[in-house]
PDB file of C-alpha atoms in Angstrom:
ATOM      1  CA  ILE M   1      27.486 -33.269  96.509  1.00  0.00           C
ATOM      2  CA  THR M   2      26.474 -35.154  93.407  1.00  0.00           C
ATOM      3  CA  GLY M   3      27.106 -33.733  89.960  1.00  0.00           C
ATOM      4  CA  THR M   4      28.927 -30.593  88.991  1.00  0.00           C
ATOM      5  CA  ASN M   5      28.358 -27.894  86.454  1.00  0.00           C
ATOM      6  CA  PRO M   6      30.848 -28.248  83.611  1.00  0.00           C
ATOM      7  CA  ALA M   7      32.995 -25.221  82.842  1.00  0.00           C
ATOM      8  CA  PRO M   8      31.934 -23.397  79.654  1.00  0.00           C
ATOM      9  CA  THR M   9      33.957 -23.250  76.468  1.00  0.00           C
ATOM     10  CA  TRP M  10      35.419 -19.894  75.397  1.00  0.00           C
ATOM     11  CA  TYR M  11      36.547 -19.071  71.862  1.00  0.00           C
ATOM     12  CA  ARG M  12      39.468 -16.856  70.859  1.00  0.00           C
ATOM     13  CA  ASP M  13      38.387 -13.507  69.430  1.00  0.00           C
ATOM     14  CA  LEU M  14      41.563 -12.355  67.726  1.00  0.00           C
ATOM     15  CA  ASP M  15      39.982  -9.377  65.953  1.00  0.00           C
ATOM     16  CA  MET M  16      37.981  -8.352  69.065  1.00  0.00           C
ATOM     17  CA  ASP M  17      34.643  -8.097  67.237  1.00  0.00           C
ATOM     18  CA  GLY M  18      32.749 -10.108  69.854  1.00  0.00           C
ATOM     19  CA  TYR M  19      32.638 -13.322  67.783  1.00  0.00           C
ATOM     20  CA  GLY M  20      35.060 -16.183  68.381  1.00  0.00           C
ATOM     21  CA  ASP M  21      36.932 -18.718  66.273  1.00  0.00           C
ATOM     22  CA  ALA M  22      35.402 -22.203  66.609  1.00  0.00           C
ATOM     23  CA  LEU M  23      38.810 -23.785  65.961  1.00  0.00           C
ATOM     24  CA  VAL M  24      40.562 -22.120  68.926  1.00  0.00           C
ATOM     25  CA  SER M  25      38.934 -22.672  72.310  1.00  0.00           C
ATOM     26  CA  VAL M  26      39.569 -23.206  76.019  1.00  0.00           C
ATOM     27  CA  VAL M  27      37.395 -24.592  78.780  1.00  0.00           C
ATOM     28  CA  ASN M  28      37.428 -22.344  81.841  1.00  0.00           C
ATOM     29  CA  CYS M  29      35.072 -21.332  84.626  1.00  0.00           C
ATOM     30  CA  GLY M  30      35.059 -17.717  83.459  1.00  0.00           C
ATOM     31  CA  PRO M  31      35.962 -15.727  80.373  1.00  0.00           C
ATOM     32  CA  LEU M  32      39.597 -15.052  79.582  1.00  0.00           C
ATOM     33  CA  VAL M  33      40.918 -11.847  78.021  1.00  0.00           C
ATOM     34  CA  GLY M  34      40.560 -12.171  74.255  1.00  0.00           C
ATOM     35  CA  TYR M  35      37.991 -14.984  74.430  1.00  0.00           C
ATOM     36  CA  VAL M  36      34.192 -14.896  74.024  1.00  0.00           C
ATOM     37  CA  GLY M  37      31.297 -17.312  74.394  1.00  0.00           C
ATOM     38  CA  THR M  38      30.289 -17.358  70.720  1.00  0.00           C
ATOM     39  CA  ASN M  39      32.060 -19.413  68.054  1.00  0.00           C
ATOM     40  CA  ASN M  40      30.550 -18.212  64.800  1.00  0.00           C
ATOM     41  CA  ASP M  41      33.164 -15.797  63.401  1.00  0.00           C
ATOM     42  CA  CYS M  42      34.037 -16.863  59.866  1.00  0.00           C
ATOM     43  CA  ASN M  43      37.090 -14.550  59.693  1.00  0.00           C
ATOM     44  CA  ASP M  44      38.760 -13.848  63.021  1.00  0.00           C
ATOM     45  CA  ASN M  45      41.381 -11.653  61.365  1.00  0.00           C
ATOM     46  CA  ASN M  46      38.925  -8.946  60.302  1.00  0.00           C
ATOM     47  CA  ALA M  47      36.672  -7.151  62.811  1.00  0.00           C
ATOM     48  CA  PHE M  48      34.318  -6.040  60.027  1.00  0.00           C
ATOM     49  CA  ILE M  49      33.440  -9.633  59.062  1.00  0.00           C
ATOM     50  CA  HIS M  50      31.053 -11.335  61.496  1.00  0.00           C
ATOM     51  CA  PRO M  51      27.474 -12.679  61.616  1.00  0.00           C
ATOM     52  CA  LEU M  52      25.861  -9.249  62.141  1.00  0.00           C
ATOM     53  CA  SER M  53      27.818  -7.426  59.410  1.00  0.00           C
ATOM     54  CA  LEU M  54      25.969  -6.079  56.421  1.00  0.00           C
ATOM     55  CA  GLU M  55      26.808  -7.838  53.181  1.00  0.00           C
ATOM     56  CA  ALA M  56      28.756  -5.585  50.802  1.00  0.00           C
ATOM     57  CA  CYS M  57      29.437  -6.044  47.090  1.00  0.00           C
ATOM     58  CA  ASN M  58      33.091  -7.024  47.538  1.00  0.00           C
ATOM     59  CA  ASN M  59      33.347 -10.773  46.726  1.00  0.00           C
ATOM     60  CA  ILE M  60      33.643 -11.579  50.475  1.00  0.00           C
ATOM     61  CA  ASP M  61      31.206 -13.322  52.809  1.00  0.00           C
ATOM     62  CA  ASP M  62      30.884 -10.311  55.142  1.00  0.00           C
ATOM     63  CA  ASP M  63      28.033 -11.719  57.259  1.00  0.00           C
ATOM     64  CA  CYS M  64      29.267 -15.322  57.670  1.00  0.00           C
ATOM     65  CA  ASP M  65      26.212 -16.867  56.025  1.00  0.00           C
ATOM     66  CA  GLY M  66      28.296 -18.972  53.654  1.00  0.00           C
ATOM     67  CA  LEU M  67      27.299 -16.905  50.605  1.00  0.00           C
ATOM     68  CA  ILE M  68      29.592 -14.561  48.701  1.00  0.00           C
ATOM     69  CA  ASP M  69      27.836 -11.601  47.083  1.00  0.00           C
TER      70      ASP M  69
END
């Protein structure tokens, strides 16, 4: 057999919001408990802050777009 499929990278999702931390990852054939396939959580300590959150007037980047309200 020539060539193999590389194992995917999984990202730790400490706050369990479905979005992982790009700085903490593992390569594994399947998902591990507490890890997800996305790496775009800008605050993995708060489940209410992630790319699909609605921006609130609270001086925090709630939706991970890099802009603070």
